[in-house]
mmCIF file of C-alpha atoms in Angstrom:
data_model
loop_
_atom_site.group_PDB
_atom_site.id
_atom_site.type_symbol
_atom_site.label_atom_id
_atom_site.label_comp_id
_atom_site.label_asym_id
_atom_site.label_seq_id
_atom_site.Cartn_x
_atom_site.Cartn_y
_atom_site.Cartn_z
ATOM 1 C CA UNK A 1 96.541 -49.288 137.078
ATOM 2 C CA UNK A 2 95.790 -49.656 140.744
ATOM 3 C CA UNK A 3 92.726 -47.844 141.887
ATOM 4 C CA UNK A 4 94.477 -45.802 144.666
ATOM 5 C CA UNK A 5 97.203 -44.669 142.305
ATOM 6 C CA UNK A 6 94.922 -44.138 139.362
ATOM 7 C CA UNK A 7 92.519 -42.142 141.723
ATOM 8 C CA UNK A 8 95.251 -39.599 141.993
ATOM 9 C CA UNK A 9 94.771 -38.756 138.240
ATOM 10 C CA UNK A 10 92.062 -36.433 137.115
ATOM 11 C CA UNK A 11 89.784 -38.842 135.064
ATOM 12 C CA UNK A 12 88.449 -36.071 132.707
ATOM 13 C CA UNK A 13 91.729 -34.701 131.493
ATOM 14 C CA UNK A 14 93.945 -37.731 132.410
ATOM 15 C CA UNK A 15 96.324 -35.126 133.786
ATOM 16 C CA UNK A 16 97.827 -35.242 137.261
ATOM 17 C CA UNK A 17 95.918 -33.090 139.730
ATOM 18 C CA UNK A 18 97.832 -30.753 142.130
ATOM 19 C CA UNK A 19 99.814 -32.707 144.777
ATOM 20 C CA UNK A 20 100.149 -35.964 142.776
ATOM 21 C CA UNK A 21 103.931 -35.617 142.381
ATOM 22 C CA UNK A 22 104.376 -35.052 146.084
ATOM 23 C CA UNK A 23 102.111 -37.915 146.979
ATOM 24 C CA UNK A 24 103.925 -40.331 144.623
ATOM 25 C CA UNK A 25 107.339 -39.119 145.804
ATOM 26 C CA UNK A 26 106.346 -39.633 149.485
ATOM 27 C CA UNK A 27 104.944 -43.114 148.569
ATOM 28 C CA UNK A 28 108.016 -44.243 146.657
ATOM 29 C CA UNK A 29 110.419 -42.817 149.283
ATOM 30 C CA UNK A 30 109.061 -45.431 151.608
ATOM 31 C CA UNK A 31 109.751 -48.350 149.178
ATOM 32 C CA UNK A 32 112.780 -50.395 148.389
ATOM 33 C CA UNK A 33 114.565 -50.114 144.976
ATOM 34 C CA UNK A 34 112.650 -53.152 143.553
ATOM 35 C CA UNK A 35 109.243 -51.749 144.611
ATOM 36 C CA UNK A 36 110.073 -48.407 143.040
ATOM 37 C CA UNK A 37 111.181 -50.020 139.739
ATOM 38 C CA UNK A 38 108.059 -52.182 139.720
ATOM 39 C CA UNK A 39 105.821 -49.156 140.414
ATOM 40 C CA UNK A 40 107.318 -47.098 137.685
ATOM 41 C CA UNK A 41 107.233 -49.882 135.072
ATOM 42 C CA UNK A 42 103.735 -51.065 135.953
ATOM 43 C CA UNK A 43 101.838 -47.913 136.843
ATOM 44 C CA UNK A 44 103.690 -45.294 134.727
ATOM 45 C CA UNK A 45 104.895 -47.317 131.704
ATOM 46 C CA UNK A 46 101.861 -49.597 131.685
ATOM 47 C CA UNK A 47 103.856 -52.777 131.631
ATOM 48 C CA UNK A 48 102.193 -56.055 132.678
ATOM 49 C CA UNK A 49 103.364 -57.980 135.772
ATOM 50 C CA UNK A 50 104.912 -60.618 133.483
ATOM 51 C CA UNK A 51 106.725 -57.899 131.467
ATOM 52 C CA UNK A 52 108.058 -56.239 134.692
ATOM 53 C CA UNK A 53 109.129 -59.555 136.046
ATOM 54 C CA UNK A 54 111.095 -60.425 132.850
ATOM 55 C CA UNK A 55 112.749 -57.066 132.682
ATOM 56 C CA UNK A 56 113.819 -57.061 136.301
ATOM 57 C CA UNK A 57 114.728 -60.768 136.427
ATOM 58 C CA UNK A 58 112.349 -61.478 139.303
ATOM 59 C CA UNK A 59 109.231 -63.621 139.563
ATOM 60 C CA UNK A 60 105.764 -62.459 138.679
ATOM 61 C CA UNK A 61 104.760 -63.233 142.187
ATOM 62 C CA UNK A 62 107.403 -60.781 143.571
ATOM 63 C CA UNK A 63 106.027 -58.172 141.108
ATOM 64 C CA UNK A 64 102.442 -58.961 142.425
ATOM 65 C CA UNK A 65 103.607 -58.667 146.058
ATOM 66 C CA UNK A 66 105.426 -55.267 145.493
ATOM 67 C CA UNK A 67 102.251 -53.910 143.829
ATOM 68 C CA UNK A 68 99.993 -54.921 146.674
ATOM 69 C CA UNK A 69 102.556 -53.535 149.181
ATOM 70 C CA UNK A 70 102.471 -50.211 147.409
ATOM 71 C CA UNK A 71 98.720 -50.203 147.174
ATOM 72 C CA UNK A 72 98.481 -50.877 150.900
ATOM 73 C CA UNK A 73 100.974 -48.143 151.760
ATOM 74 C CA UNK A 74 98.975 -45.659 149.483
ATOM 75 C CA UNK A 75 95.753 -46.563 151.257
ATOM 76 C CA UNK A 76 97.351 -45.972 154.620
ATOM 77 C CA UNK A 77 98.704 -42.567 153.463
ATOM 78 C CA UNK A 78 95.343 -41.588 152.166
ATOM 79 C CA UNK A 79 93.472 -42.512 155.443
ATOM 80 C CA UNK A 80 92.511 -39.491 157.419
ATOM 81 C CA UNK A 81 94.540 -38.743 160.461
ATOM 82 C CA UNK A 82 92.459 -38.841 163.690
ATOM 83 C CA UNK A 83 91.783 -35.450 164.941
ATOM 84 C CA UNK A 84 92.737 -33.797 161.676
ATOM 85 C CA UNK A 85 90.178 -31.465 159.950
ATOM 86 C CA UNK A 86 88.087 -33.269 157.333
ATOM 87 C CA UNK A 87 87.599 -32.129 153.817
ATOM 88 C CA UNK A 88 83.844 -31.962 153.469
ATOM 89 C CA UNK A 89 83.811 -30.443 149.979
ATOM 90 C CA UNK A 90 82.372 -33.596 148.424
ATOM 91 C CA UNK A 91 79.544 -33.689 150.944
ATOM 92 C CA UNK A 92 78.159 -30.418 149.592
ATOM 93 C CA UNK A 93 76.948 -32.129 146.299
#
């Protein structure tokens, strides 16, 4: 799984943490139908890029490009907004 998508999952229990569904919904709302299908098959169903490509009738390169686009978009969404309050809870460790 992609690091940014996988980072939204609690590593100890492998269960979604609060807000995951909303984050994923907002992320996928910004994607075209092919990207959504690729994301669900690859990240949720665990299919390889080759399997996704064969299932959707697209090239593996297209699958790769959609995955990278989704990862870039997720990274942008996770970037702090300038001027917004920062969550310093991790700094207290």
